PDB file of C-alpha atoms in Angstrom:
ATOM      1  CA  UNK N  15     -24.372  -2.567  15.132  1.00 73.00           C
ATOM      2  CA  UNK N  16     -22.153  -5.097  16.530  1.00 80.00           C
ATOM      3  CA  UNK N  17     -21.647  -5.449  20.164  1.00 88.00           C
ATOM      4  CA  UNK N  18     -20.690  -8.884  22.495  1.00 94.00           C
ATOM      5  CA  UNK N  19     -21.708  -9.118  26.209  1.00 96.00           C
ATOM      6  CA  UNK N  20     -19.291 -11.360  28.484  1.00 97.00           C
ATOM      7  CA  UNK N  21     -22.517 -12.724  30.588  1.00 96.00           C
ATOM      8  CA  UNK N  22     -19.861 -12.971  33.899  1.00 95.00           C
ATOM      9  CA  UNK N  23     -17.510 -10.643  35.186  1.00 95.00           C
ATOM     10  CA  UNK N  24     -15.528 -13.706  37.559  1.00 97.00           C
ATOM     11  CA  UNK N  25     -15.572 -17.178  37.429  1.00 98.00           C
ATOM     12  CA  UNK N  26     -13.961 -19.157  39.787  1.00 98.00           C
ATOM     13  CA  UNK N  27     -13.611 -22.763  39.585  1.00 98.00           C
ATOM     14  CA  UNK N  28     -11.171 -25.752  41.339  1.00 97.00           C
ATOM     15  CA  UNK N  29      -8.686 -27.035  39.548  1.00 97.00           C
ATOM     16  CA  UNK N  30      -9.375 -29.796  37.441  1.00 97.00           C
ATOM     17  CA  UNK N  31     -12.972 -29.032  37.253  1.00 98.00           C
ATOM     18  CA  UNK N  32     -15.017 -27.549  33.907  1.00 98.00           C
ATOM     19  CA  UNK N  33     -14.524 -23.502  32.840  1.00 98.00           C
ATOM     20  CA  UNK N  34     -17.106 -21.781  31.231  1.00 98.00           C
ATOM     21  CA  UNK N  35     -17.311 -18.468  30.193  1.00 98.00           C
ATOM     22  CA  UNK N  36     -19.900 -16.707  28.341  1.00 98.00           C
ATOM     23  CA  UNK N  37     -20.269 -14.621  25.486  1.00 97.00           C
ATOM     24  CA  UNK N  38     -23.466 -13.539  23.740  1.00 97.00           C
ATOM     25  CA  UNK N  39     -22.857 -11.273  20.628  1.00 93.00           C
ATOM     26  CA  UNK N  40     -25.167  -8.896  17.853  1.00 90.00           C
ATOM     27  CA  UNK N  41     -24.238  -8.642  14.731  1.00 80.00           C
ATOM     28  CA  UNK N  42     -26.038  -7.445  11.698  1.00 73.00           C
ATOM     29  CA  UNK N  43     -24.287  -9.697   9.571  1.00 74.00           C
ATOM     30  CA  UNK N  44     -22.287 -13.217   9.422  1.00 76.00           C
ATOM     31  CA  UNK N  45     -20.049 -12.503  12.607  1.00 80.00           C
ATOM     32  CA  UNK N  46     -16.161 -13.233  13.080  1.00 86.00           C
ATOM     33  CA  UNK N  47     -15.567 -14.147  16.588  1.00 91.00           C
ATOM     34  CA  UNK N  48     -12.605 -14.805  18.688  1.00 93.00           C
ATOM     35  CA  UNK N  49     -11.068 -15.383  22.237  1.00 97.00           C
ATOM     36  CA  UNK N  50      -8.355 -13.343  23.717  1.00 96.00           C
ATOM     37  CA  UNK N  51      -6.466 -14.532  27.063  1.00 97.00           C
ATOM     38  CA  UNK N  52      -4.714 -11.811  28.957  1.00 95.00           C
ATOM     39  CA  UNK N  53      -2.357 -12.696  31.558  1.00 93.00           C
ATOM     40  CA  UNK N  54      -1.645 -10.367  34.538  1.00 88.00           C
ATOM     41  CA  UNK N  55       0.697  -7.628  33.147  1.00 83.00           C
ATOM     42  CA  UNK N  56       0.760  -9.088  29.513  1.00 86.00           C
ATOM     43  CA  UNK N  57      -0.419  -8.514  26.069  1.00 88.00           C
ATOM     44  CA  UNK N  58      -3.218  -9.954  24.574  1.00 93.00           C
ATOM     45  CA  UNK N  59      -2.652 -13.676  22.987  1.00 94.00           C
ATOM     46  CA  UNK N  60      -5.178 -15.372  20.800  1.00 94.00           C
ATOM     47  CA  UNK N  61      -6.946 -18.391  22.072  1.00 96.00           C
ATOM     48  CA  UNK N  62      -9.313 -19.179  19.111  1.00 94.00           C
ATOM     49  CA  UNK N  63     -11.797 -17.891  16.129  1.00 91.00           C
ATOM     50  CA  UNK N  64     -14.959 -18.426  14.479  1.00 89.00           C
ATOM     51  CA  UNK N  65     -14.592 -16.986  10.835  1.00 80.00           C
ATOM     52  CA  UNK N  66     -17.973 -18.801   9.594  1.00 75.00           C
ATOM     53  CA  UNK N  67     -16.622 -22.326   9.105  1.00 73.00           C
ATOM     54  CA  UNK N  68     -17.275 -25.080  12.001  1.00 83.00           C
ATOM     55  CA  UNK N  69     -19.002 -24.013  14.736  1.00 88.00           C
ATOM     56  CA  UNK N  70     -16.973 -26.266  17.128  1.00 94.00           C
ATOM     57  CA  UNK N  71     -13.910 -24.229  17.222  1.00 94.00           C
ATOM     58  CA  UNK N  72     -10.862 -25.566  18.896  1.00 95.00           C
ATOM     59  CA  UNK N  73      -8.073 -23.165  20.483  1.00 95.00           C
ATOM     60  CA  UNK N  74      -4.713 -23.643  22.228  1.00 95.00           C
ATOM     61  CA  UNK N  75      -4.412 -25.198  25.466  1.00 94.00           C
ATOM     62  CA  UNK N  76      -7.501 -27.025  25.662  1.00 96.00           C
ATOM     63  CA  UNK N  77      -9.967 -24.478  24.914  1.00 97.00           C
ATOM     64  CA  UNK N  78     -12.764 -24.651  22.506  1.00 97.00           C
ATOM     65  CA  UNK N  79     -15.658 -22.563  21.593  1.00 97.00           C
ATOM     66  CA  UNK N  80     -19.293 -23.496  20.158  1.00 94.00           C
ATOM     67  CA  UNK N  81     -20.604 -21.001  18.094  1.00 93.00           C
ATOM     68  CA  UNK N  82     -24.703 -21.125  18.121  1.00 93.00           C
ATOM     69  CA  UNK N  83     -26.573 -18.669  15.526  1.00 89.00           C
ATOM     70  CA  UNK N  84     -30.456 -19.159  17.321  1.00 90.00           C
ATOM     71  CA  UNK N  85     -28.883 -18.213  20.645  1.00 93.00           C
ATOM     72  CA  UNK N  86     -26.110 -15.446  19.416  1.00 93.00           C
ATOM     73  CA  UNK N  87     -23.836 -17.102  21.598  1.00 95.00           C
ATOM     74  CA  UNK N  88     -19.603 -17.827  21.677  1.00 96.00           C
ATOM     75  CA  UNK N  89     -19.295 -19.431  24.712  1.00 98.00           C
ATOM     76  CA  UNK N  90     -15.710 -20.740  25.742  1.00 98.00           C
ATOM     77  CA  UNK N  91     -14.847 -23.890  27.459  1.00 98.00           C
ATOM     78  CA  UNK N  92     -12.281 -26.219  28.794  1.00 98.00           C
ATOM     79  CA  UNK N  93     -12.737 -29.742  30.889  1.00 97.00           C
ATOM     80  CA  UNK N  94     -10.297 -29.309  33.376  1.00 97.00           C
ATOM     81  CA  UNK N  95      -8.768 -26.387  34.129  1.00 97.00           C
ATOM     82  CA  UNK N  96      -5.208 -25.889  35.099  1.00 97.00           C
ATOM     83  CA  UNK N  97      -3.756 -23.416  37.747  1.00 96.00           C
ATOM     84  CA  UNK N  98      -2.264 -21.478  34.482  1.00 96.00           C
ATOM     85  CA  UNK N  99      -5.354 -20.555  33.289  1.00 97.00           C
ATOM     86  CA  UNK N 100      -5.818 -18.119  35.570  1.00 97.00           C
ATOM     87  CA  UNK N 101      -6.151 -14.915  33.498  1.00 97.00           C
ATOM     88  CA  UNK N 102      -8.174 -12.707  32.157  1.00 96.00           C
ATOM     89  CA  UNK N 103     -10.599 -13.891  28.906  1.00 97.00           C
ATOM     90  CA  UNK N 104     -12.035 -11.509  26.236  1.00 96.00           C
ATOM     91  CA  UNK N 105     -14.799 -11.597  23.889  1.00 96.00           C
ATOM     92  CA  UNK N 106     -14.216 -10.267  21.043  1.00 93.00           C
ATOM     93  CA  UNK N 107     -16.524  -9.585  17.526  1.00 90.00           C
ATOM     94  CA  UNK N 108     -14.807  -8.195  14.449  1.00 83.00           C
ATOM     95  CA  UNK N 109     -16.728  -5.165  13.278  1.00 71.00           C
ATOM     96  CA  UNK N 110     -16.668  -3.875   9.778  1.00 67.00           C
ATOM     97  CA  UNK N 111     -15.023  -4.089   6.117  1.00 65.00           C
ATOM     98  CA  UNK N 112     -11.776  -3.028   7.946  1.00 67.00           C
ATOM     99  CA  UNK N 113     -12.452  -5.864  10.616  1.00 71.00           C
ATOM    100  CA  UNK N 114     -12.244  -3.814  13.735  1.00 79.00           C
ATOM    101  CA  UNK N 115     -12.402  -5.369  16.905  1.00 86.00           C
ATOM    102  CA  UNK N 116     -15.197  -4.724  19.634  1.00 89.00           C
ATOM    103  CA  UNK N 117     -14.423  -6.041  22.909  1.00 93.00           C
ATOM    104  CA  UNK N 118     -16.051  -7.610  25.971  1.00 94.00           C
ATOM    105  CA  UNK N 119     -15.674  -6.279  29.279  1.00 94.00           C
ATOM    106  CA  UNK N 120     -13.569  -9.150  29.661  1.00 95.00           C
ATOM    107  CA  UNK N 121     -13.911 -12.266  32.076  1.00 96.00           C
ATOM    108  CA  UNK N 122     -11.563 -12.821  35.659  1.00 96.00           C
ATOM    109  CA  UNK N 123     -10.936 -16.526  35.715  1.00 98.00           C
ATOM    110  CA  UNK N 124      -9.533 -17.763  38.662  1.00 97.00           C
ATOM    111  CA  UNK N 125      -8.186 -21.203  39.601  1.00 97.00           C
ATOM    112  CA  UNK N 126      -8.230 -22.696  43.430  1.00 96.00           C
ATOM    113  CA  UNK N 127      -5.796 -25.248  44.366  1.00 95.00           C
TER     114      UNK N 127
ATOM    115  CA  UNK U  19       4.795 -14.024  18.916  1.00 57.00           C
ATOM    116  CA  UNK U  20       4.456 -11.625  16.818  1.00 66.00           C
ATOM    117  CA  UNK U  21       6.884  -9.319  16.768  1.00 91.00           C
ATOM    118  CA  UNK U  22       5.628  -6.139  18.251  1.00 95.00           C
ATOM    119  CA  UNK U  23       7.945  -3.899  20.486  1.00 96.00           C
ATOM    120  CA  UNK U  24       6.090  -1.147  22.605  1.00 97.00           C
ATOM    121  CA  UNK U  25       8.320   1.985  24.066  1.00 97.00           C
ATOM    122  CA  UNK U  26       8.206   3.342  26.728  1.00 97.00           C
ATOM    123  CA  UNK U  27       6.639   0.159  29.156  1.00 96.00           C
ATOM    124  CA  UNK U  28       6.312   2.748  31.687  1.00 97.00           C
ATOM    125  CA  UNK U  29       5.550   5.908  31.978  1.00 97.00           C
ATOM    126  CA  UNK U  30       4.853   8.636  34.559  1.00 97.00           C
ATOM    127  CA  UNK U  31       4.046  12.235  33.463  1.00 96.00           C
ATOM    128  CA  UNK U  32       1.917  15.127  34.212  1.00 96.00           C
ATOM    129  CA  UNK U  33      -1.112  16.809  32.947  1.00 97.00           C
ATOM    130  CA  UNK U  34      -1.004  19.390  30.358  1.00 97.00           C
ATOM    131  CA  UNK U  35       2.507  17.582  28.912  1.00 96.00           C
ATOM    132  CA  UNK U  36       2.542  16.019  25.510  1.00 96.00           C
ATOM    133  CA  UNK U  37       3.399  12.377  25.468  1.00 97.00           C
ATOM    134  CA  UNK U  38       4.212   9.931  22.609  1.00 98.00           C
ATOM    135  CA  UNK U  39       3.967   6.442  23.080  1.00 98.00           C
ATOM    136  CA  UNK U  40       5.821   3.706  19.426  1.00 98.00           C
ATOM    137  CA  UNK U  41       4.958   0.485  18.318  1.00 98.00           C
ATOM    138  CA  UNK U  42       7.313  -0.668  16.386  1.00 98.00           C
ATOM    139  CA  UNK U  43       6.981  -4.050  14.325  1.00 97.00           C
ATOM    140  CA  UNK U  44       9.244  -6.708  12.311  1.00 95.00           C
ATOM    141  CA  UNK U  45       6.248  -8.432  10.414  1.00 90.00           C
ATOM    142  CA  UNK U  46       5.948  -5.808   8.257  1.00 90.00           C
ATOM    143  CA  UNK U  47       1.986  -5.859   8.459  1.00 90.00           C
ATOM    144  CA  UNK U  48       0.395  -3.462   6.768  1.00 89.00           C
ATOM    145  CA  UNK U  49      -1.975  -2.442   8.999  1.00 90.00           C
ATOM    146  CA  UNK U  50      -1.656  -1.904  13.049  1.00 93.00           C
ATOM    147  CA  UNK U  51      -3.986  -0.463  15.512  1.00 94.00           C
ATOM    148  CA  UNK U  52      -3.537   1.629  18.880  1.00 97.00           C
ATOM    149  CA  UNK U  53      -6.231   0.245  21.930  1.00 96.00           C
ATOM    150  CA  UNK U  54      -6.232   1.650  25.637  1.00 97.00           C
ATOM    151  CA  UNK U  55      -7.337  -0.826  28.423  1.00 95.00           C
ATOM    152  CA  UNK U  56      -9.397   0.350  31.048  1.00 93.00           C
ATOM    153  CA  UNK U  57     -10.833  -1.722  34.075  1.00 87.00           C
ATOM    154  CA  UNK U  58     -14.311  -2.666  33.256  1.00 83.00           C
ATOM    155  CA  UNK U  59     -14.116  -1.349  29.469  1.00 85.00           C
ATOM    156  CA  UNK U  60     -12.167  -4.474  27.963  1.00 87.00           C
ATOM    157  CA  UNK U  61     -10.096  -2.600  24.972  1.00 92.00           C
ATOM    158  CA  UNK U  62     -11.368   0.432  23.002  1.00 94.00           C
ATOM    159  CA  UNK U  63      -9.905   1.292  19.687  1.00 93.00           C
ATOM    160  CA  UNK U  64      -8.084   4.737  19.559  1.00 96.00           C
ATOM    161  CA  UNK U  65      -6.555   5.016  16.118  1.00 96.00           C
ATOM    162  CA  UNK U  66      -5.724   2.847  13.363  1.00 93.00           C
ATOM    163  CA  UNK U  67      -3.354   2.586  10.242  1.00 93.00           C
ATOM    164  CA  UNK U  68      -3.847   1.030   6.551  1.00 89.00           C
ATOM    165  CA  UNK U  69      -0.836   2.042   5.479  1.00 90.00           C
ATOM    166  CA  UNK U  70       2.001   4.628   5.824  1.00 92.00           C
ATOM    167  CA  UNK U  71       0.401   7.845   6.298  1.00 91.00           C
ATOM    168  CA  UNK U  72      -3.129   6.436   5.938  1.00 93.00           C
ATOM    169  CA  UNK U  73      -4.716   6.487   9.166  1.00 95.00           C
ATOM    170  CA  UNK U  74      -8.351   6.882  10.685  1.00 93.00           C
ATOM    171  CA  UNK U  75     -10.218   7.317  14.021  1.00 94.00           C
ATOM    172  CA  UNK U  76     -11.518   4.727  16.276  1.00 92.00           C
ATOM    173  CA  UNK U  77     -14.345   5.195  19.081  1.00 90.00           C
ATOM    174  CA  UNK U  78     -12.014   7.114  21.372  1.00 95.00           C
ATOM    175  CA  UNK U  79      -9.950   9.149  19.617  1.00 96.00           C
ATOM    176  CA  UNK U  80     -10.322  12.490  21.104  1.00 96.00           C
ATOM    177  CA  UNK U  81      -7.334  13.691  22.718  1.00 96.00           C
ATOM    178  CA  UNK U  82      -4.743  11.378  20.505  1.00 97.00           C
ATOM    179  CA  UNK U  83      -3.103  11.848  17.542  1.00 97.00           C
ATOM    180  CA  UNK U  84      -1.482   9.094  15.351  1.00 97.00           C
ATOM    181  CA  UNK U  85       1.736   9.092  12.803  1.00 97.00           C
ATOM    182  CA  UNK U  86       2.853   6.348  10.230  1.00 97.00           C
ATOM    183  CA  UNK U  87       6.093   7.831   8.310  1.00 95.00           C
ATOM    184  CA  UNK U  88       7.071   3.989   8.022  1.00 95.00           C
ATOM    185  CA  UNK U  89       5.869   0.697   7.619  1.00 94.00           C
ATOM    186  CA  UNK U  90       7.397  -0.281  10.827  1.00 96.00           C
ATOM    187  CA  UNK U  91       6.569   2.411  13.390  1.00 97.00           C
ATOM    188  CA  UNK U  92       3.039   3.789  14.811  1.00 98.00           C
ATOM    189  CA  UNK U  93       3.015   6.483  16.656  1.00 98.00           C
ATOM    190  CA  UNK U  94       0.452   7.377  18.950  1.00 98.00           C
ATOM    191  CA  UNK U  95       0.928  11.206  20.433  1.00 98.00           C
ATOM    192  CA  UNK U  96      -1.336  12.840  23.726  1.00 97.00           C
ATOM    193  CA  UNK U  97      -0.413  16.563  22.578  1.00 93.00           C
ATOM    194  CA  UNK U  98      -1.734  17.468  25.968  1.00 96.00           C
ATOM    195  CA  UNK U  99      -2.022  15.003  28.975  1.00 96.00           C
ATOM    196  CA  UNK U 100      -5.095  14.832  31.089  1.00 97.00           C
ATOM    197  CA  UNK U 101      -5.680  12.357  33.889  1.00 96.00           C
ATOM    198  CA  UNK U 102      -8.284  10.521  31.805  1.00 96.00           C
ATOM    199  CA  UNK U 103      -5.570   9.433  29.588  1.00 97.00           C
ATOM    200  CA  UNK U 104      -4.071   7.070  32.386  1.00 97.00           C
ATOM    201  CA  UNK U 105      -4.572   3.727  31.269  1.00 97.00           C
ATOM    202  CA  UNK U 106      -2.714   0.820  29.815  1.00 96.00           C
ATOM    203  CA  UNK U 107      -1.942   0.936  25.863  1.00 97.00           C
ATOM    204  CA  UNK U 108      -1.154  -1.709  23.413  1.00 96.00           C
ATOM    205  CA  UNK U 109      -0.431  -1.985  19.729  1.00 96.00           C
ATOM    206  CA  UNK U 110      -1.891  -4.361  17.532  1.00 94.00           C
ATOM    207  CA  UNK U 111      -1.186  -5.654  13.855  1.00 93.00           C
ATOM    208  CA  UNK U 112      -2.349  -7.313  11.024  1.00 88.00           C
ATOM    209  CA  UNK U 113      -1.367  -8.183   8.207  1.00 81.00           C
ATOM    210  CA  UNK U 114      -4.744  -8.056   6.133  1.00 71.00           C
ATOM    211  CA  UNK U 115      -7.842  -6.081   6.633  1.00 61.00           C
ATOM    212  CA  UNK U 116     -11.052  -8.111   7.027  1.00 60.00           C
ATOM    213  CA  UNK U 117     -13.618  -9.637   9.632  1.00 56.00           C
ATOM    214  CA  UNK U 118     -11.985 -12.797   9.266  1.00 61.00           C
ATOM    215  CA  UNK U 119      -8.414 -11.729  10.106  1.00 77.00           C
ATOM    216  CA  UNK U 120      -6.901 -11.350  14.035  1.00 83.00           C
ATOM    217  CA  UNK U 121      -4.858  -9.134  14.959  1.00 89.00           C
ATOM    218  CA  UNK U 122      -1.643  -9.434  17.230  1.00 91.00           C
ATOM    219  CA  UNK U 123      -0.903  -7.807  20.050  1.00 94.00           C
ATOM    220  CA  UNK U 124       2.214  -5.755  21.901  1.00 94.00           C
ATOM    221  CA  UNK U 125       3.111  -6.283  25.679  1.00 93.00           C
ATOM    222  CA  UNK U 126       1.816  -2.650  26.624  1.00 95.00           C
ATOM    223  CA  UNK U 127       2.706   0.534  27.600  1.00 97.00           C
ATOM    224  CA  UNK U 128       1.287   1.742  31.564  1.00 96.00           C
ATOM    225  CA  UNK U 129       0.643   5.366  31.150  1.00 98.00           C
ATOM    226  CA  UNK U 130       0.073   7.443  34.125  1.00 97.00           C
ATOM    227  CA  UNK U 131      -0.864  11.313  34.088  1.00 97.00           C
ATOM    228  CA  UNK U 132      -0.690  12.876  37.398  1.00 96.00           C
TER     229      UNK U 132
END
């Protein structure tokens, strides 16, 4: 069965310093993974995915994602982080022929000044 | 972004009253997808669509019913309200089926059952 574990409910870091946010996944087969951003009282918007081709994966605004098979792990990062990326992050594994989506609890990421 | 409409934004209504809640889309995707979002549950998959009047269950469907009659417009019904059903609800599309594909999202609808 597939399932993916976001490792950290909150993160908090300064801005301008490093975000990371982590994801560990199980999947019985070749996974799709991607990274949702949800900002307060909006839909979701797509950040990035991992559909089995590099395993560097770079997204919009910055963000890019590793994806590493011995460690079943899609964790998202950025090198300075910017008061707008303040929001809410999601895990999420496509599960399925149909490709349904499983989601992470989801990740608070807060910016300080 | 895609373009995904969701009606009503807002909504206040009591228990034991039925409720539908439309996505309506201009992508004309085949298939679209109705999630509710829940603090601490990240988005669980209620219903979903492959094509007008071909629908199936996700992991929380009981309580909800779903209606395609067109491409453009998914339905998702609460025939009878309880106060578990207050939660946030989005629409989704996509244009393929397949692990590989993402799907799009609406702004949501904030459903409260008193």
């Amino acid at each position: 069965a597939q399932s993916v574990t976001q490792l950290d409910s909150h993160v908090s870091v300064s801005e301008g310093t490093p975000v990371l946010l982590r994801c560990n996944y199980s999947s019985s087969y070749s996974p799709s993974l991607f990274w949702y951003v949800q900002h307060p009282n909006k839909g979701l918007q797509l950040l990035l995915k991992y559909t089995s081709a590099a395993t560097l994966v770079k997204g919009i605004n910055g963000f890019e994602a590793e994806f590493k098979k011995s460690e079943t792990s899609f964790h998202l990062t950025k090198p300075s982080a910017h008061m707008s990326d303040a929001a809410e992050y999601f895990c999420v594994v496509s599960h399925g022929v149909q490709g349904n989506l499983i989601f992470g609890k989801g990740t608070k990421l807060s910016v300080k000044p | 972004d895609a373009g995904i409409t969701q009606s009503p934004r807002h909504k206040v209504t009591e228990t034991g009253t039925p409720v539908t809640l439309r996505c309506h889309q201009t992508e004309n995707h085949r298939y679209m997808y109705w999630y509710r979002q829940d603090p601490g549950h990240g988005l669980r998959l209620i219903h979903y669509s492959y094509g007008v009047k071909d629908t199936d269950k996700g992991e929380v469907s009981d309580g909800y019913s779903v209606s395609r009659s067109k491409t453009e417009d998914f339905l998702l019904t609460l025939e009878s309200a309880t106060s578990s059903q207050t939660s946030v609800y989005f629409c989704a599309i996509s244009e393929v089926e397949g692990r590989r594909i993402e799907q799009y999202f609406g702004p949501g609808t904030r459903l409260t059952v008193t």
